[in-house]
Tab-separated table of C-alpha atoms in Angstrom:
chain	number	residue	atom	x	y	z
A	1	MET	CA	-8.042	8.346	30.717
A	2	THR	CA	-7.705	8.069	27.038
A	3	THR	CA	-9.093	10.657	25.022
A	4	ILE	CA	-8.843	8.257	21.915
A	5	LYS	CA	-11.770	8.311	19.478
A	6	VAL	CA	-12.308	5.935	16.436
A	7	GLN	CA	-14.718	6.889	13.620
A	8	LYS	CA	-15.311	4.777	10.463
A	9	LEU	CA	-14.582	6.488	7.259
A	10	ALA	CA	-16.391	3.845	5.148
A	11	ASP	CA	-18.260	0.632	5.626
A	12	ALA	CA	-15.658	-1.561	3.877
A	13	LEU	CA	-12.536	-0.162	5.650
A	14	GLY	CA	-10.889	3.059	7.129
A	15	ALA	CA	-11.378	4.986	10.528
A	16	GLU	CA	-10.126	8.477	11.668
A	17	ILE	CA	-8.227	8.494	14.923
A	18	SER	CA	-8.298	11.687	17.122
A	19	GLY	CA	-7.336	12.426	20.479
A	20	VAL	CA	-3.632	11.088	20.455
A	21	ASP	CA	-0.806	13.601	19.861
A	22	LEU	CA	1.494	11.959	17.660
A	23	SER	CA	4.653	14.257	18.248
A	24	LYS	CA	5.139	12.928	21.387
A	25	PRO	CA	5.624	9.249	23.122
A	26	ILE	CA	2.635	7.234	22.594
A	27	ALA	CA	1.158	5.742	26.178
A	28	PRO	CA	1.024	2.328	26.084
A	29	ASP	CA	-3.044	2.306	26.478
A	30	ASP	CA	-3.178	4.608	23.334
A	31	MET	CA	-0.747	2.487	21.468
A	32	ALA	CA	-2.995	-0.511	22.248
A	33	GLN	CA	-6.217	0.744	20.978
A	34	ILE	CA	-4.631	2.200	17.780
A	35	LEU	CA	-3.587	-1.046	17.053
A	36	GLU	CA	-6.897	-2.777	17.494
A	37	ALA	CA	-8.378	0.077	15.391
A	38	TRP	CA	-5.784	-0.578	12.826
A	39	LYS	CA	-6.473	-4.540	13.217
A	40	ASN	CA	-10.315	-3.724	12.430
A	41	HIS	CA	-10.378	-1.343	9.890
A	42	LEU	CA	-7.091	-1.842	7.800
A	43	VAL	CA	-6.791	1.794	6.948
A	44	LEU	CA	-6.191	4.894	9.763
A	45	ARG	CA	-6.401	8.439	9.272
A	46	PHE	CA	-4.446	11.295	11.658
A	47	ARG	CA	-5.994	14.258	10.239
A	48	GLY	CA	-3.946	17.543	10.184
A	49	ARG	CA	-0.876	16.129	12.298
A	50	GLU	CA	2.336	18.498	11.418
A	51	LEU	CA	5.266	15.728	12.046
A	52	SER	CA	9.056	16.507	11.430
A	53	ASP	CA	10.775	13.609	9.856
A	54	PRO	CA	12.317	12.187	12.837
A	55	GLN	CA	8.710	12.519	14.622
A	56	LEU	CA	7.638	10.209	11.758
A	57	LEU	CA	9.981	7.888	12.100
A	58	ASP	CA	9.598	7.853	15.872
A	59	VAL	CA	5.787	7.331	15.392
A	60	THR	CA	6.287	4.333	12.385
A	61	ARG	CA	8.596	2.596	14.847
A	62	ASN	CA	5.628	1.932	17.475
A	63	PHE	CA	4.381	-0.390	14.659
A	64	GLY	CA	7.484	-2.786	13.757
A	65	GLU	CA	10.822	-2.502	12.535
A	66	ILE	CA	11.093	0.657	9.551
A	67	ASP	CA	11.680	-1.300	6.113
A	68	PRO	CA	13.941	0.851	3.809
A	69	PRO	CA	12.239	1.882	0.428
A	70	GLY	CA	12.876	0.067	-2.808
A	71	PRO	CA	15.039	1.015	-5.199
A	72	ASN	CA	14.007	4.027	-7.216
A	73	SER	CA	14.604	4.873	-10.800
A	74	TYR	CA	17.625	7.314	-9.475
A	75	GLY	CA	19.269	4.591	-7.506
A	76	LYS	CA	19.935	6.699	-4.469
A	77	PRO	CA	17.990	7.754	-1.319
A	78	PHE	CA	15.578	11.071	-2.185
A	79	LEU	CA	16.359	12.315	1.417
A	80	ALA	CA	20.159	11.914	2.188
A	81	ASP	CA	19.580	12.660	6.059
A	82	PHE	CA	16.845	10.296	6.281
A	83	PRO	CA	17.539	7.193	3.641
A	84	GLU	CA	15.069	4.879	5.349
A	85	MET	CA	12.378	7.068	4.271
A	86	ASN	CA	10.632	7.715	0.903
A	87	VAL	CA	9.325	10.611	-1.006
A	88	ILE	CA	6.760	10.625	-3.253
A	89	SER	CA	6.552	13.984	-5.394
A	90	ASN	CA	6.367	15.435	-8.799
A	91	ILE	CA	8.102	18.493	-7.801
A	92	LYS	CA	11.642	19.053	-9.144
A	93	VAL	CA	14.686	21.027	-8.497
A	94	GLY	CA	15.994	21.798	-11.992
A	95	ASP	CA	15.809	18.754	-14.147
A	96	GLN	CA	15.960	16.383	-10.781
A	97	ALA	CA	13.140	15.197	-9.311
A	98	ILE	CA	12.981	15.215	-5.486
A	99	GLY	CA	10.889	12.202	-5.263
A	100	GLY	CA	8.870	9.141	-7.151
A	101	LEU	CA	5.613	8.390	-9.212
A	102	GLY	CA	5.064	11.553	-10.441
A	103	ASP	CA	1.614	13.080	-10.893
A	104	GLY	CA	0.235	10.287	-13.289
A	105	GLU	CA	-2.448	7.766	-11.949
A	106	ALA	CA	-1.105	5.003	-9.869
A	107	SER	CA	-2.797	1.594	-10.577
A	108	TRP	CA	-4.240	-0.760	-7.889
A	109	HIS	CA	-1.054	-2.142	-6.352
A	110	ALA	CA	0.023	-3.511	-2.863
A	111	ASP	CA	3.909	-2.312	-2.119
A	112	MET	CA	6.794	-4.541	-2.644
A	113	THR	CA	5.100	-7.941	-2.722
A	114	TYR	CA	7.659	-8.624	-5.633
A	115	ILE	CA	10.330	-9.719	-2.301
A	116	GLU	CA	9.861	-12.611	-0.343
A	117	LYS	CA	8.631	-10.751	2.565
A	118	PRO	CA	6.868	-7.620	1.525
A	119	PRO	CA	6.049	-4.479	4.208
A	120	LYS	CA	3.689	-5.101	7.011
A	121	GLY	CA	2.153	-1.855	6.230
A	122	SER	CA	3.278	2.351	5.163
A	123	PHE	CA	2.758	5.548	6.486
A	124	LEU	CA	2.104	8.484	4.046
A	125	HIS	CA	2.421	12.218	5.535
A	126	ALA	CA	0.862	14.916	3.390
A	127	LEU	CA	3.397	17.758	3.140
A	128	GLU	CA	1.875	19.621	0.325
A	129	ILE	CA	-1.233	18.509	-1.883
A	130	PRO	CA	-2.681	19.945	-5.038
A	131	GLU	CA	-6.307	21.992	-4.967
A	132	GLU	CA	-7.332	18.824	-6.616
A	133	GLY	CA	-6.628	15.375	-7.982
A	134	GLY	CA	-4.128	12.989	-6.308
A	135	ASN	CA	-6.862	11.593	-3.991
A	136	THR	CA	-5.651	7.990	-2.725
A	137	SER	CA	-8.185	4.468	-2.127
A	138	TRP	CA	-7.543	1.415	-0.621
A	139	SER	CA	-9.367	-1.640	-1.490
A	140	ASN	CA	-10.091	-4.397	1.333
A	141	MET	CA	-8.898	-8.016	0.458
A	142	TYR	CA	-10.526	-9.561	3.177
A	143	LEU	CA	-13.961	-8.494	1.649
A	144	ALA	CA	-12.920	-9.113	-1.659
A	145	TYR	CA	-11.952	-12.749	-0.983
A	146	GLU	CA	-14.827	-13.558	1.228
A	147	THR	CA	-17.218	-12.403	-1.353
A	148	LEU	CA	-15.741	-14.637	-4.188
A	149	SER	CA	-18.031	-17.331	-5.436
A	150	ASP	CA	-17.518	-21.046	-4.224
A	151	SER	CA	-16.295	-22.167	-7.279
A	152	LEU	CA	-13.991	-19.303	-7.996
A	153	LYS	CA	-12.491	-19.797	-3.965
A	154	LYS	CA	-12.150	-23.345	-5.262
A	155	GLU	CA	-10.327	-22.916	-8.236
A	156	ILE	CA	-7.787	-20.613	-6.978
A	157	LYS	CA	-6.965	-22.723	-4.049
A	158	GLY	CA	-3.219	-23.463	-3.700
A	159	LEU	CA	-2.263	-21.337	-6.701
A	160	LYS	CA	0.590	-19.124	-6.669
A	161	ALA	CA	1.485	-16.089	-9.041
A	162	ILE	CA	4.746	-14.119	-10.064
A	163	HIS	CA	4.972	-10.808	-8.481
A	164	ASP	CA	6.822	-8.730	-10.784
A	165	SER	CA	9.662	-6.795	-9.824
A	166	THR	CA	10.156	-4.687	-13.116
A	167	TYR	CA	8.212	-2.040	-12.912
A	168	ASN	CA	6.986	0.607	-10.097
A	169	SER	CA	2.878	1.556	-9.617
A	170	ALA	CA	3.494	4.380	-11.939
A	171	GLY	CA	4.932	2.266	-14.746
A	172	MET	CA	8.491	2.906	-14.741
A	173	ILE	CA	11.250	0.471	-14.942
A	174	ARG	CA	13.521	0.519	-11.421
A	175	LYS	CA	16.849	1.056	-11.869
A	176	GLY	CA	19.346	-1.950	-13.264
A	177	MET	CA	15.729	-3.690	-14.902
A	178	LYS	CA	15.026	-5.059	-18.213
A	179	ASP	CA	11.922	-4.561	-20.058
A	180	VAL	CA	9.518	-7.612	-19.765
A	181	THR	CA	6.997	-8.614	-22.326
A	182	ASP	CA	6.231	-12.233	-21.764
A	183	PRO	CA	4.973	-12.489	-18.038
A	184	ARG	CA	6.144	-15.986	-17.385
A	185	GLU	CA	9.683	-14.624	-17.727
A	186	ALA	CA	8.954	-11.903	-15.264
A	187	PRO	CA	11.866	-11.610	-11.763
A	188	GLY	CA	10.027	-11.241	-8.811
A	189	ALA	CA	8.764	-13.657	-5.800
A	190	HIS	CA	6.159	-16.119	-6.155
A	191	HIS	CA	3.406	-15.875	-3.607
A	192	PRO	CA	-0.268	-17.717	-3.221
A	193	LEU	CA	-2.996	-15.957	-4.711
A	194	VAL	CA	-4.950	-16.641	-1.046
A	195	THR	CA	-2.691	-15.582	2.057
A	196	VAL	CA	-3.631	-15.810	5.670
A	197	HIS	CA	-2.734	-12.422	7.510
A	198	PRO	CA	-0.596	-13.574	10.432
A	199	GLU	CA	-2.579	-11.133	13.010
A	200	SER	CA	-5.894	-11.556	12.154
A	201	GLY	CA	-5.581	-14.832	11.120
A	202	HIS	CA	-8.235	-14.207	8.103
A	203	PRO	CA	-8.019	-15.032	4.662
A	204	THR	CA	-7.193	-12.232	1.907
A	205	LEU	CA	-6.797	-11.855	-1.738
A	206	PHE	CA	-2.976	-11.379	-2.522
A	207	LEU	CA	-2.791	-9.851	-5.757
A	208	GLY	CA	0.010	-7.510	-5.672
A	209	ARG	CA	0.326	-5.869	-9.305
A	210	ARG	CA	-1.374	-6.816	-12.310
A	211	ARG	CA	1.341	-5.927	-14.806
A	212	ASN	CA	3.246	-9.027	-15.686
A	213	SER	CA	1.645	-11.133	-13.213
A	214	TYR	CA	1.078	-14.841	-14.059
A	215	ILE	CA	-0.249	-17.738	-12.327
A	216	LEU	CA	2.289	-20.600	-12.196
A	217	GLY	CA	1.900	-23.580	-14.132
A	218	MET	CA	-1.187	-22.352	-16.631
A	219	ASP	CA	-1.844	-21.720	-20.082
A	220	LEU	CA	-0.923	-17.836	-19.994
A	221	GLU	CA	-4.232	-17.076	-21.895
A	222	ALA	CA	-6.219	-18.769	-18.968
A	223	SER	CA	-3.894	-17.052	-16.362
A	224	ASN	CA	-4.914	-14.028	-17.697
A	225	GLN	CA	-8.498	-14.474	-17.935
A	226	LEU	CA	-8.582	-15.687	-14.216
A	227	LEU	CA	-6.203	-12.367	-13.053
A	228	ASP	CA	-8.397	-10.310	-14.911
A	229	GLU	CA	-11.681	-11.764	-13.338
A	230	LEU	CA	-9.797	-11.610	-9.716
A	231	TRP	CA	-8.825	-7.742	-10.551
A	232	ASP	CA	-12.022	-6.898	-11.368
A	233	HIS	CA	-13.657	-8.286	-8.660
A	234	ALA	CA	-10.939	-6.693	-6.238
A	235	ALA	CA	-11.699	-3.164	-7.426
A	236	LYS	CA	-15.075	-3.084	-6.816
A	237	PRO	CA	-16.227	0.365	-5.341
A	238	GLU	CA	-18.129	-1.514	-2.480
A	239	PHE	CA	-14.604	-2.539	-1.294
A	240	THR	CA	-12.901	0.764	-1.186
A	241	PHE	CA	-12.389	4.409	0.715
A	242	THR	CA	-10.920	7.250	-1.117
A	243	GLN	CA	-8.537	9.739	0.943
A	244	VAL	CA	-9.301	13.376	-0.383
A	245	TRP	CA	-6.235	14.889	1.243
A	246	GLN	CA	-5.922	17.823	3.480
A	247	LEU	CA	-2.361	19.231	4.702
A	248	HIS	CA	-0.494	17.209	7.038
A	249	ASP	CA	-3.030	14.258	6.919
A	250	LEU	CA	-1.115	11.070	7.967
A	251	ILE	CA	-2.569	8.017	6.720
A	252	LEU	CA	-1.501	4.290	7.792
A	253	TRP	CA	-2.473	0.950	6.045
A	254	ASP	CA	-2.047	-2.680	6.112
A	255	ASN	CA	0.023	-3.574	3.179
A	256	ARG	CA	-0.968	-7.612	3.574
A	257	CYS	CA	-4.612	-7.178	3.324
A	258	THR	CA	-5.277	-4.225	1.304
A	259	LEU	CA	-4.581	-2.875	-2.150
A	260	HIS	CA	-4.208	0.702	-3.283
A	261	ARG	CA	-4.163	3.380	-6.017
A	262	ARG	CA	-3.900	7.108	-6.636
A	263	ASP	CA	-5.520	9.651	-9.166
A	264	SER	CA	-3.665	11.841	-11.437
A	265	PHE	CA	-3.252	15.441	-10.755
A	266	ASP	CA	-2.385	18.717	-12.648
A	267	PRO	CA	1.082	18.298	-13.604
A	268	ASN	CA	1.751	21.938	-12.764
A	269	ALA	CA	0.476	21.479	-9.207
A	270	ARG	CA	2.784	20.573	-6.424
A	271	ARG	CA	2.530	17.429	-4.148
A	272	LEU	CA	4.974	16.135	-1.595
A	273	MET	CA	4.444	13.422	0.522
A	274	HIS	CA	6.900	11.495	3.077
A	275	ARG	CA	6.081	8.072	3.389
A	276	THR	CA	7.804	4.914	6.014
A	277	GLN	CA	7.134	1.598	5.816
A	278	ILE	CA	7.068	-1.291	8.376
A	279	LYS	CA	9.275	-4.324	7.838
A	280	GLY	CA	7.325	-7.448	7.316
A	281	SER	CA	7.464	-11.392	7.575
A	282	THR	CA	7.399	-14.346	5.301
A	283	VAL	CA	3.789	-14.798	3.365
A	284	ILE	CA	1.474	-17.425	4.854
A	285	PRO	CA	-0.433	-19.527	2.593
A	286	PHE	CA	-4.291	-20.180	3.061
A	287	ASN	CA	-4.713	-24.008	2.771
């Protein structure tokens, strides 16, 4: 019999999964329960799971094909032995950073929505954590859409926005990119403001990142006003769950129906996370 337990972490989203050994192959019945919990709760936490990098890759493959990380500012993988894995860290060896995103705040965003097929989801594994700070929050974009006024739902129906590829979530320019000051000229994919989750079938706000976003066909000022309204709504506390990290915590989130952000932390502290992501599919507009 299965021993898996699912415990809610917040009203809006998030659940802790216990009773499964992720260092070993996951039994089909257990995997079915985990997938159902992921569908229902959007963010899953596996507390205190000490996994090697190969084990983390094996766990990730249960959820789909591994998607290599996007280009970082250094133009080469952080882990030469595991180029399909990303490193999130402020640690430096000499003058060389061993990972990305540093120690500053990372604003609300979804990952790699600047491509035509953004990642399905991601795992983040805590290998070193500061004594305080560096918390990560997620926001439920199903709820964000459901709670929009009828008039705002009507206003955004069928609209698309540019998802800028110039900057990462820490505000750093990606390798090979140039600074963009006019959002209408930003490079990146054009996605609907409201999409359909390919598995649940439910509509969800799909905002990507605020910086250099622009709603196609609109006056720039009107686009900014509408986007600011949507972003303010999407980040309401009642839609969120905040993860206060413990050593070896492993978090899985659905990139298609959530946003996430990170608190800053002491630059003299060490924070090291290994991250994998799962290949996604074409974005489906909500009509």
